Short mmCIF file of N, CA and C in Angstrom, two decimals:
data_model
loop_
_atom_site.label_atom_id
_atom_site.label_comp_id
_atom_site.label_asym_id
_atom_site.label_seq_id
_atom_site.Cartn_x
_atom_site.Cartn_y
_atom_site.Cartn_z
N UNK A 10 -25.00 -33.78 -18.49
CA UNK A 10 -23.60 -33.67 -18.16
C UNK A 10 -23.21 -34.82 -17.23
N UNK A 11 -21.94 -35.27 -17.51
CA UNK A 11 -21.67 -36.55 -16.29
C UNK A 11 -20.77 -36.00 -15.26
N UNK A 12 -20.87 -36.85 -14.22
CA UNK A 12 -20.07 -36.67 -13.07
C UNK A 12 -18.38 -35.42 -13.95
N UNK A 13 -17.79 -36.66 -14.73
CA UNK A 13 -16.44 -35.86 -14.78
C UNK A 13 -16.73 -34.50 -15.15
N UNK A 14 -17.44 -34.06 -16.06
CA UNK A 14 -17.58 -32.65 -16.57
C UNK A 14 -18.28 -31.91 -15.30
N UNK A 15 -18.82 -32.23 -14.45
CA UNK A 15 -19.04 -31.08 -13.65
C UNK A 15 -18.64 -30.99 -12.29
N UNK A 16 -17.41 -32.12 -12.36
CA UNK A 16 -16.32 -31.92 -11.31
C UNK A 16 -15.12 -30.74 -12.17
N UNK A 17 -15.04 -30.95 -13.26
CA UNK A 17 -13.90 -29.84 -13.99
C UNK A 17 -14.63 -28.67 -13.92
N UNK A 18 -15.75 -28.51 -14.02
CA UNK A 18 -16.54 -27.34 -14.07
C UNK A 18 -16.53 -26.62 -12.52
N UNK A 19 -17.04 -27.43 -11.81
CA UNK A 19 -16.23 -27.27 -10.27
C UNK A 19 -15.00 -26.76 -9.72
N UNK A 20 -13.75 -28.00 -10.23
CA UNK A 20 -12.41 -26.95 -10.19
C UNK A 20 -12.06 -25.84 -10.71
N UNK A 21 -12.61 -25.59 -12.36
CA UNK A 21 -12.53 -24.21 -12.67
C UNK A 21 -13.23 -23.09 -11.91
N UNK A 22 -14.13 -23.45 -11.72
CA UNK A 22 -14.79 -22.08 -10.63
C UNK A 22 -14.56 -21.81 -9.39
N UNK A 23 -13.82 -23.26 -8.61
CA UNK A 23 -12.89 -22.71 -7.62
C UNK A 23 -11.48 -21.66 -7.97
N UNK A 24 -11.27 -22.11 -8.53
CA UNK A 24 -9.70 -21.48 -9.35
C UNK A 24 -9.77 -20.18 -9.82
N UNK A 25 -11.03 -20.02 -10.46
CA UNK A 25 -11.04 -18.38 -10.45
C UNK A 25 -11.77 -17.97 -9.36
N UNK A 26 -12.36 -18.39 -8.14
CA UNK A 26 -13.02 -17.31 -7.04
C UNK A 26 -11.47 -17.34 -6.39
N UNK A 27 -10.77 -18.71 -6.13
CA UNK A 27 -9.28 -18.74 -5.58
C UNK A 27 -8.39 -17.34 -6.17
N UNK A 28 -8.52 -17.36 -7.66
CA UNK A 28 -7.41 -16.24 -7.81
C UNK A 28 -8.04 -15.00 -7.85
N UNK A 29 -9.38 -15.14 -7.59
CA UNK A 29 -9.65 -13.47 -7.46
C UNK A 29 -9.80 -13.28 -5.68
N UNK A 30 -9.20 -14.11 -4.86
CA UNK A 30 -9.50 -13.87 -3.39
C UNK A 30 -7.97 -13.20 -3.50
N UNK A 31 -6.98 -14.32 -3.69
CA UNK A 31 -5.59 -14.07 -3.82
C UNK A 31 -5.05 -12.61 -4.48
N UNK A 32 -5.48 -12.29 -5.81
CA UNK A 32 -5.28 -10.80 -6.17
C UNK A 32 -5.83 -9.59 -5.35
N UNK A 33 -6.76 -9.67 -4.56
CA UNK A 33 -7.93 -8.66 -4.49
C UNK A 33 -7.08 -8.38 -2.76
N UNK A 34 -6.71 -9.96 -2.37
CA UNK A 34 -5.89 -9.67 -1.30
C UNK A 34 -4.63 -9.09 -0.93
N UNK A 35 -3.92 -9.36 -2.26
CA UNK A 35 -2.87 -9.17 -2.12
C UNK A 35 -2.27 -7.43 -2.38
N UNK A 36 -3.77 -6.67 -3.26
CA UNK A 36 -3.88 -5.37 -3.29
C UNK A 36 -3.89 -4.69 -1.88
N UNK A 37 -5.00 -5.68 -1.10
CA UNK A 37 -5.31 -4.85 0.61
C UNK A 37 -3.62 -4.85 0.97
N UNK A 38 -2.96 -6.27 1.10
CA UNK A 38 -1.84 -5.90 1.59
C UNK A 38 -0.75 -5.03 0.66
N UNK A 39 -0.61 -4.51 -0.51
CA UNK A 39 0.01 -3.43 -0.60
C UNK A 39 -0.11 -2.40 -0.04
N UNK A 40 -1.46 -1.96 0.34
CA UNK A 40 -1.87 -0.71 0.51
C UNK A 40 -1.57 -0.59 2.10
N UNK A 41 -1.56 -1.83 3.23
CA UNK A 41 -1.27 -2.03 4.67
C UNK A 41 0.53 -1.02 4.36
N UNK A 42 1.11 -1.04 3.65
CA UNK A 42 2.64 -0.35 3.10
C UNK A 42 2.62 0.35 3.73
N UNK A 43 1.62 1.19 3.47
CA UNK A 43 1.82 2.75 3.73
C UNK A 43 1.01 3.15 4.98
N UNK A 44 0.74 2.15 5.74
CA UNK A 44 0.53 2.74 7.34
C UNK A 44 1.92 3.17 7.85
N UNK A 45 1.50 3.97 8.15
CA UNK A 45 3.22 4.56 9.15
C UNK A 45 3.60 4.29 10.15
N UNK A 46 2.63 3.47 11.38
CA UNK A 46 2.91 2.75 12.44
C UNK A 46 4.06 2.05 12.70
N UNK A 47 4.72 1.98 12.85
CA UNK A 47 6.02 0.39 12.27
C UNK A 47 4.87 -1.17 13.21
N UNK A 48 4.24 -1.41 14.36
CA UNK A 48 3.72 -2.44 14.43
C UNK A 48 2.39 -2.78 13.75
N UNK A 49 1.81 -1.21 13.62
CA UNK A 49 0.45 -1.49 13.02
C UNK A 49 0.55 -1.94 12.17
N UNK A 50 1.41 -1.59 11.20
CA UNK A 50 1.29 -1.88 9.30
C UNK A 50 1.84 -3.32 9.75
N UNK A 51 1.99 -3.99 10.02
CA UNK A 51 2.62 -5.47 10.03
C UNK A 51 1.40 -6.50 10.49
N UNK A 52 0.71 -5.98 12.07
CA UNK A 52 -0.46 -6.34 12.12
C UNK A 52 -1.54 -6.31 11.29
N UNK A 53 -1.42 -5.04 10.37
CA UNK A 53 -2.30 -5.14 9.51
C UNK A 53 -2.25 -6.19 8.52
N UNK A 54 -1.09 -6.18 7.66
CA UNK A 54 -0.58 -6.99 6.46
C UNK A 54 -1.28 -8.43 6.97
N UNK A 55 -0.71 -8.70 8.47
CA UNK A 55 -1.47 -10.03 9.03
C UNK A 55 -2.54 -10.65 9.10
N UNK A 56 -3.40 -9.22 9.10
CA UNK A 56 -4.73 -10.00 9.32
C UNK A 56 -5.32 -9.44 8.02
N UNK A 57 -4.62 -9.22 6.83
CA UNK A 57 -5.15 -9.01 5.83
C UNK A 57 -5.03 -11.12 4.77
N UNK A 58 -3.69 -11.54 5.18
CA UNK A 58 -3.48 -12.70 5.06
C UNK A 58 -3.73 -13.33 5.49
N UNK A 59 -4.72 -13.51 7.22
CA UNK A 59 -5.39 -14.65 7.58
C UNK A 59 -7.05 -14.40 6.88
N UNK A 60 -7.16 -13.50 6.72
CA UNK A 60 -8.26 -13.02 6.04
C UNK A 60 -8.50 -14.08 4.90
N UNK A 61 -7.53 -13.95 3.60
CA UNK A 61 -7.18 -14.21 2.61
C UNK A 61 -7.54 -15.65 2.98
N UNK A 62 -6.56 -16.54 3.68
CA UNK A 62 -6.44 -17.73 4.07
C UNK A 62 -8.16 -18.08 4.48
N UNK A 63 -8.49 -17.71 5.28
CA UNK A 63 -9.71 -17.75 5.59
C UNK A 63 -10.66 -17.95 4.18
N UNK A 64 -10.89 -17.07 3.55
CA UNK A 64 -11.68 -17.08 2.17
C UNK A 64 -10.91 -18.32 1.45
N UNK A 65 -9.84 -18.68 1.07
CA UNK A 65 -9.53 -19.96 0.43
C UNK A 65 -10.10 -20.84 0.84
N UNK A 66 -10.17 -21.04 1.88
CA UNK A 66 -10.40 -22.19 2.41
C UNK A 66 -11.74 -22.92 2.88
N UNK A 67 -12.70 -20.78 2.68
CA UNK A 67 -14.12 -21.25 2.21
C UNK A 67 -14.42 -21.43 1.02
N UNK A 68 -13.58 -21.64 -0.09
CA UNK A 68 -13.78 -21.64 -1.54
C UNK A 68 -13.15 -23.02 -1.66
N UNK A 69 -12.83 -24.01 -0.85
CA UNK A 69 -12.34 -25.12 -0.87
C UNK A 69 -13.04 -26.10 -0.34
N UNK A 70 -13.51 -25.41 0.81
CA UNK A 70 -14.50 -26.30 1.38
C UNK A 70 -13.58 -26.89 2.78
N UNK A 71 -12.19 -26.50 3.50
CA UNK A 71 -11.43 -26.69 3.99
C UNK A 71 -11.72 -25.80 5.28
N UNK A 72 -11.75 -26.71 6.07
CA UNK A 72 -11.47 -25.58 7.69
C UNK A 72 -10.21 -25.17 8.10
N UNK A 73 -10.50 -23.80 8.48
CA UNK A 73 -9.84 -22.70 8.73
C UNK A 73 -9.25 -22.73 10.22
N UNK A 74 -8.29 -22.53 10.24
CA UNK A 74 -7.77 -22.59 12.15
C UNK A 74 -6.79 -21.21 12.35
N UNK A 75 -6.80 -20.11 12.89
CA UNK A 75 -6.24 -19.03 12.68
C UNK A 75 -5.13 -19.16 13.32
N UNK A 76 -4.97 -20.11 14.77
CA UNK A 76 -3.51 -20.15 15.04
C UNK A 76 -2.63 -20.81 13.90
N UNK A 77 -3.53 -22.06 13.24
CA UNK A 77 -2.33 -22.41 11.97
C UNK A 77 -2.16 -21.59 11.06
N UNK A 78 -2.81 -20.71 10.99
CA UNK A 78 -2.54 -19.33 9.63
C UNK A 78 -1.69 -18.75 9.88
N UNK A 79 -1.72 -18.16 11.36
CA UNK A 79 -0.29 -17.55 12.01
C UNK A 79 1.16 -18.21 12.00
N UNK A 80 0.94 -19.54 12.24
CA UNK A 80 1.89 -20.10 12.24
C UNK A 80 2.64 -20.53 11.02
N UNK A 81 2.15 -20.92 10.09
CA UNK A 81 2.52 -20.65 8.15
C UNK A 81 2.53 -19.87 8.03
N UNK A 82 2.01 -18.69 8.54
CA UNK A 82 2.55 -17.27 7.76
C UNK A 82 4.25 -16.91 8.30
N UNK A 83 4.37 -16.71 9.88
CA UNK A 83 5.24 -17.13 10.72
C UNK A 83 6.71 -17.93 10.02
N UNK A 84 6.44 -19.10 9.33
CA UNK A 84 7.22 -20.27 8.86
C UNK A 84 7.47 -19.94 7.61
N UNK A 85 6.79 -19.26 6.82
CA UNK A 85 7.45 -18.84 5.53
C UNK A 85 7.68 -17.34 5.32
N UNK A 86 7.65 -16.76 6.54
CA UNK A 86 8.19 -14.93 6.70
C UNK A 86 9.85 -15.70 6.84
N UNK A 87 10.27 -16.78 7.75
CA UNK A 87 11.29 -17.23 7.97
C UNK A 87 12.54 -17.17 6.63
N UNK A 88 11.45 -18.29 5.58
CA UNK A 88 11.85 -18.62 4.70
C UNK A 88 12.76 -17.71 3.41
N UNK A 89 11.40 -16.97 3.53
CA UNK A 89 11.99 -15.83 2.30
C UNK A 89 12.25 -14.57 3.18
N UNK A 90 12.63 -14.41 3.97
CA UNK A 90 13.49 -13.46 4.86
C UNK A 90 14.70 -13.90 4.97
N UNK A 91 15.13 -14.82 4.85
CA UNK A 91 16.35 -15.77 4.96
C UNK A 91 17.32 -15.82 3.33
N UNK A 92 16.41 -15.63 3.18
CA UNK A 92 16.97 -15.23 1.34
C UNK A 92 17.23 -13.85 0.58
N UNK A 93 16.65 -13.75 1.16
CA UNK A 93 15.82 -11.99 0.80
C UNK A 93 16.85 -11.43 1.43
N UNK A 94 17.55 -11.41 2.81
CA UNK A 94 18.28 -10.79 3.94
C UNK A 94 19.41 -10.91 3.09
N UNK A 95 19.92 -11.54 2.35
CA UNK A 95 21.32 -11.55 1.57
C UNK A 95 21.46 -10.91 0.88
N UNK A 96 20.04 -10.90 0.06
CA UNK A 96 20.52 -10.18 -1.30
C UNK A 96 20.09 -8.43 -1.16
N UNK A 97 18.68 -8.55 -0.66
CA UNK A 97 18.54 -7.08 -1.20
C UNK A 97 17.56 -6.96 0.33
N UNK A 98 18.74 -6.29 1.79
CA UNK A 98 17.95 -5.57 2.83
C UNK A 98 16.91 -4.84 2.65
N UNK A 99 17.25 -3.88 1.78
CA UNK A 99 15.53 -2.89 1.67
C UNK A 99 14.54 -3.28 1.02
N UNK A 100 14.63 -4.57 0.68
CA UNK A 100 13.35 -5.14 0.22
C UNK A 100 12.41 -6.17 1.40
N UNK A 101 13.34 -5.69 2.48
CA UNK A 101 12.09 -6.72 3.65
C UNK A 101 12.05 -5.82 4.31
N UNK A 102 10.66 -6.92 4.96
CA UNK A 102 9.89 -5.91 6.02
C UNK A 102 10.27 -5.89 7.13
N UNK A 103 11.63 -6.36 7.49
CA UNK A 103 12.18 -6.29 8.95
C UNK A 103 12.35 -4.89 8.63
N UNK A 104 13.43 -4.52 7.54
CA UNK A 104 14.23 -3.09 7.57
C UNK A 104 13.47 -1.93 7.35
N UNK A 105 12.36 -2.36 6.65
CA UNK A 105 10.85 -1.06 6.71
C UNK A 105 10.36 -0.77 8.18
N UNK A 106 10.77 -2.17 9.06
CA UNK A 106 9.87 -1.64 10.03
C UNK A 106 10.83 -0.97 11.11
N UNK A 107 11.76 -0.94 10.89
CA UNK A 107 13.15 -0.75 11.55
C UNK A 107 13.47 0.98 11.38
N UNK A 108 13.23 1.12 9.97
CA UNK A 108 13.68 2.31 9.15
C UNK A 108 12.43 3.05 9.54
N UNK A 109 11.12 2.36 9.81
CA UNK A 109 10.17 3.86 10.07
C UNK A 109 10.25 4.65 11.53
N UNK A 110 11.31 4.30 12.27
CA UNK A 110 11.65 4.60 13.19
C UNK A 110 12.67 6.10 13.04
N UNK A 111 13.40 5.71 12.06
CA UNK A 111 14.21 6.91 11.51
C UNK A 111 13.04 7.63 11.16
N UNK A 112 13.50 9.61 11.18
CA UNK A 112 12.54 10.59 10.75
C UNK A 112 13.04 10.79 9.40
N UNK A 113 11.87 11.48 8.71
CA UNK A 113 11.76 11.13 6.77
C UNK A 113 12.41 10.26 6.35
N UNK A 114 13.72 9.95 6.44
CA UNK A 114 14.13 8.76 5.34
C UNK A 114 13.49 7.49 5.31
N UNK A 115 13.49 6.94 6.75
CA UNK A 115 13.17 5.66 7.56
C UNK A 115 11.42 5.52 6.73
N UNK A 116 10.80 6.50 6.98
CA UNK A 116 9.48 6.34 6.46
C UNK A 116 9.69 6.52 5.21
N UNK A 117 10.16 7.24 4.65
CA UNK A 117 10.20 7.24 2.75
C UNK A 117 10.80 6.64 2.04
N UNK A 118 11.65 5.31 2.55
CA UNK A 118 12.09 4.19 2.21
C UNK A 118 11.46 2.98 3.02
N UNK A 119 10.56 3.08 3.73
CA UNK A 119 9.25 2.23 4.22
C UNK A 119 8.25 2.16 2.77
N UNK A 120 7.90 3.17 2.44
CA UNK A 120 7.18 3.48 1.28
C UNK A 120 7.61 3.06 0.15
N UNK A 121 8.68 3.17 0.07
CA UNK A 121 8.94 2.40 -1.37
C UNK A 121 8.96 1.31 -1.38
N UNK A 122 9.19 0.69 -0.24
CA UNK A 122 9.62 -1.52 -0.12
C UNK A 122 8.29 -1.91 0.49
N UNK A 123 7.75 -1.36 1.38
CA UNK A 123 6.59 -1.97 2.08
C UNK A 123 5.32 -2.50 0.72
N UNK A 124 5.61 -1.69 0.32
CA UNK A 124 3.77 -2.25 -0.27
C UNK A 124 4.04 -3.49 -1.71
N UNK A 125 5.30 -3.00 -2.00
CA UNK A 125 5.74 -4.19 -2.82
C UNK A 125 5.96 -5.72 -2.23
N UNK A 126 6.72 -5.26 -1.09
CA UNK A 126 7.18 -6.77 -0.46
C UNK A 126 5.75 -7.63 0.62
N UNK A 127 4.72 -6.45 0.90
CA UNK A 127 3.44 -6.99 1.63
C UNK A 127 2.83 -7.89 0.59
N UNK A 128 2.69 -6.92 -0.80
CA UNK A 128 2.15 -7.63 -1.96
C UNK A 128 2.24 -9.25 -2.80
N UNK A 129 3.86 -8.80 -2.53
CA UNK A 129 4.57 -10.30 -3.19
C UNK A 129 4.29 -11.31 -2.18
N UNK A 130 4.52 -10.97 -0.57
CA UNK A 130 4.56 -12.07 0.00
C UNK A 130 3.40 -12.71 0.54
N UNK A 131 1.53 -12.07 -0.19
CA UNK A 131 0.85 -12.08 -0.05
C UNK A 131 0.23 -12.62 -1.29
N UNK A 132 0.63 -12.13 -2.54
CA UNK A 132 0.60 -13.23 -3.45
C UNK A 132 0.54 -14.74 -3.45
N UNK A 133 2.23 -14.62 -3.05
CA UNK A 133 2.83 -15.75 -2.82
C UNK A 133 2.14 -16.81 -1.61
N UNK A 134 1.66 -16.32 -0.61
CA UNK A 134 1.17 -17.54 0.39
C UNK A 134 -0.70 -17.36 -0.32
N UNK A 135 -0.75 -16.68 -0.87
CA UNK A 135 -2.62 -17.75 -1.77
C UNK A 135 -2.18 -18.24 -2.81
N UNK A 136 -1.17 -18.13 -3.56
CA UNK A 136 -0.97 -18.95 -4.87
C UNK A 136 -0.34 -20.42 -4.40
N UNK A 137 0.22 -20.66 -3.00
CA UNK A 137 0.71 -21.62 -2.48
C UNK A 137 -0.27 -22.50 -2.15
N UNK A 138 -1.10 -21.88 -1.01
CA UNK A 138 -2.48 -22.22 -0.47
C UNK A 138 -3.37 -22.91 -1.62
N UNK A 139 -3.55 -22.42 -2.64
CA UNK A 139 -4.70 -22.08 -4.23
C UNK A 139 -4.24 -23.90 -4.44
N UNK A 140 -2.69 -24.01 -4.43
CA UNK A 140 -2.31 -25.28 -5.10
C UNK A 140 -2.78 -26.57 -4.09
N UNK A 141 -2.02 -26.13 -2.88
CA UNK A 141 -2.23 -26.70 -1.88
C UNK A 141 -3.64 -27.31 -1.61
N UNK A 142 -4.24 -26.33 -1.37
CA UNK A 142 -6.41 -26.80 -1.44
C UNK A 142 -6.57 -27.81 -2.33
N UNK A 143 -6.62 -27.23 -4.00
CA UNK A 143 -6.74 -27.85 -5.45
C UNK A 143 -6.24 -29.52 -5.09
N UNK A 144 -5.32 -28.93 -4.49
CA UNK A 144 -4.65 -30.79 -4.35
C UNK A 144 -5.04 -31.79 -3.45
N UNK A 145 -6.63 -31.00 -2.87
CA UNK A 145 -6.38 -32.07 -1.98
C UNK A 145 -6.48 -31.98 -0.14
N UNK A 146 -5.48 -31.08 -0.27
CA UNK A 146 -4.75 -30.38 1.25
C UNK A 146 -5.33 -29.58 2.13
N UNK A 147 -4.76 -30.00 3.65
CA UNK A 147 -5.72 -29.05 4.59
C UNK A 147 -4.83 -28.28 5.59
N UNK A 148 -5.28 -27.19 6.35
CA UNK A 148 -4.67 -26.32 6.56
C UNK A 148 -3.48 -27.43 7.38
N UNK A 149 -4.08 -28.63 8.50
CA UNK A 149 -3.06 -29.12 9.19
C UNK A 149 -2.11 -29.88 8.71
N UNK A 150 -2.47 -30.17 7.28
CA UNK A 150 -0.91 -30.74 6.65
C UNK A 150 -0.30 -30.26 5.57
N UNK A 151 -0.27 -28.96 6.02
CA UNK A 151 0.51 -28.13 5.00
C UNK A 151 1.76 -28.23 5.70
N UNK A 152 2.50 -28.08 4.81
CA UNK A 152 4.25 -28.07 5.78
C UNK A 152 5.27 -27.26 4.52
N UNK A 153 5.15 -26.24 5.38
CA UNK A 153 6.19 -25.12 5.14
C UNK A 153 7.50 -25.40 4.56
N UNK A 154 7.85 -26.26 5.00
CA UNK A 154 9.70 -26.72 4.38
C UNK A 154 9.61 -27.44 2.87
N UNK A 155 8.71 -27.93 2.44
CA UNK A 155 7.93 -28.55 1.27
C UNK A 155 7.56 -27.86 0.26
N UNK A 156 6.79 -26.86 1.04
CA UNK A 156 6.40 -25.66 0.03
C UNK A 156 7.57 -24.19 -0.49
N UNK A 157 8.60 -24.21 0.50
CA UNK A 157 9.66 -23.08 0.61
C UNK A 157 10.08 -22.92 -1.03
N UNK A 158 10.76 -23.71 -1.54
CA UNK A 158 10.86 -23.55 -3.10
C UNK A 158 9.84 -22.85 -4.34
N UNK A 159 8.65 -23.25 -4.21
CA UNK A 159 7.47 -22.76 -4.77
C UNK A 159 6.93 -21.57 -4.10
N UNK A 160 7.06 -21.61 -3.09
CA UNK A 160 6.98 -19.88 -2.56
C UNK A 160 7.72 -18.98 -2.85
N UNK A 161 8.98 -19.31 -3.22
CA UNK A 161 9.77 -18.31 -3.37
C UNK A 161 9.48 -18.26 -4.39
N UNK A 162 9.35 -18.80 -5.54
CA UNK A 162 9.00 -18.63 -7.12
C UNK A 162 7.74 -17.49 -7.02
N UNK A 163 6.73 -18.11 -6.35
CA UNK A 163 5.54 -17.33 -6.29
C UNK A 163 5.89 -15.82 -5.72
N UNK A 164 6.68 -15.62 -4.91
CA UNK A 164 6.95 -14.47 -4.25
C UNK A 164 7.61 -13.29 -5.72
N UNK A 165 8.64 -13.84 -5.83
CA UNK A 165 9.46 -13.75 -7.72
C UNK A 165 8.13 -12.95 -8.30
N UNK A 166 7.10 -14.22 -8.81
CA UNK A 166 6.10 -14.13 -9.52
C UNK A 166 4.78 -12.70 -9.03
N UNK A 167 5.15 -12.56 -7.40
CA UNK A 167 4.10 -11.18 -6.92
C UNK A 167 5.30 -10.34 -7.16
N UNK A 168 6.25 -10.39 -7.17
CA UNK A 168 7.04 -8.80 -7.41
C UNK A 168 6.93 -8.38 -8.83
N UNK A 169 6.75 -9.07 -9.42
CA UNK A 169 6.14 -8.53 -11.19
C UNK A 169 4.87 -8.22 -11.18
N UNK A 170 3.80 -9.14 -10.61
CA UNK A 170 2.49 -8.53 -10.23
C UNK A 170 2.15 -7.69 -9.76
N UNK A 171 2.60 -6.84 -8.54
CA UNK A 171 3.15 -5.86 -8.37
C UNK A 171 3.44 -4.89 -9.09
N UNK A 172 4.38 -5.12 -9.75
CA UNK A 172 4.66 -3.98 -11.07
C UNK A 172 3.65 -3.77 -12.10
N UNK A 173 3.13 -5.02 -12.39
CA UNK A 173 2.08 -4.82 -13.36
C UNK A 173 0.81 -4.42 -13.10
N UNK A 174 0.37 -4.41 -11.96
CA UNK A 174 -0.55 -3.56 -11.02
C UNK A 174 -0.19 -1.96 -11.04
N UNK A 175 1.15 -1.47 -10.63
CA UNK A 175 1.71 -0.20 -10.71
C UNK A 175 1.34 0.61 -11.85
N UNK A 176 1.37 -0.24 -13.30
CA UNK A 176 1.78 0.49 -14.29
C UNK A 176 0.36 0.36 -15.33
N UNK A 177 -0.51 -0.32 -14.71
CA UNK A 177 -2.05 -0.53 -15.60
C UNK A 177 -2.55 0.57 -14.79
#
């Protein structure tokens, strides 16, 4: 075999340990949904995604820095909260965490948005990351305002994953 064939052989087997870190993660953070805490379940979702981040980036070969994980996660909660806040409130996790404060409703409309929107937006930052690595990239020059467009697609792209998780 020459060099080129077992550098492709290489990227493919990053790409699937990448998308099975990214799916497998993005299940833990659905399931962070349904803590009833309003700070715990958020802390959780968090360190279910530096987690995530962490494993990419040993499947890349890329060092890991957890304040920059916080801080991209941080920078694109911004992003698609900023979008998200227009169109459809009960689909973020400000108003889940807001609403589990209210008795039964607050929590039983936590339950319905939380584990979807942990999911998507947990999707969405390893399928970002997945490209990001592949290309090249390291955690310190990732830049959030660059990536905002393709996250949101990816985010799009975990709310169907999501569903299609629900219904298999």
């Amino acid at each position: 075999m020459g060099a080129e064939t077992l550098e492709v052989l290489k990227r493919r087997k990053q790409h699937r340990l990448a998308s099975g870190v990214v799916q497998r993660n993005a299940l833990w953070a659905a399931g962070t949904g349904f803590v009833p805490i309003p700070v715990l379940d958020s802390a959780a979702t968090v360190a279910v995604q530096l987690k995530m981040l962490a494993e990419l980036s040993d499947v890349y070969g890329v060092a890991f820095n957890k304040s920059s994980g916080k801080s991209v996660i941080a920078a694109l909660t911004a992003c698609i909260t900023s979008g998200v806040l227009g169109r459809a409130l009960l689909g973020t996790g400000i108003f889940s965490n807001i609403a589990k404060v209210m008795p039964v409703v607050g929590s039983t409309l936590s339950i319905v948005t939380m584990p979807g929107f942990n999911a998507a937006f947990t999707y969405a930052l390893g399928r970002v990351f997945q490209q990001h690595y592949a290309a090249g990239g390291t955690m310190a020059d990732f830049d959030a305002q660059k990536a905002e467009a393709d996250f949101r697609r990816k985010f799009k792209e975990g709310l169907k994953f999501d569903q299609d998780e629900k219904t298999a």
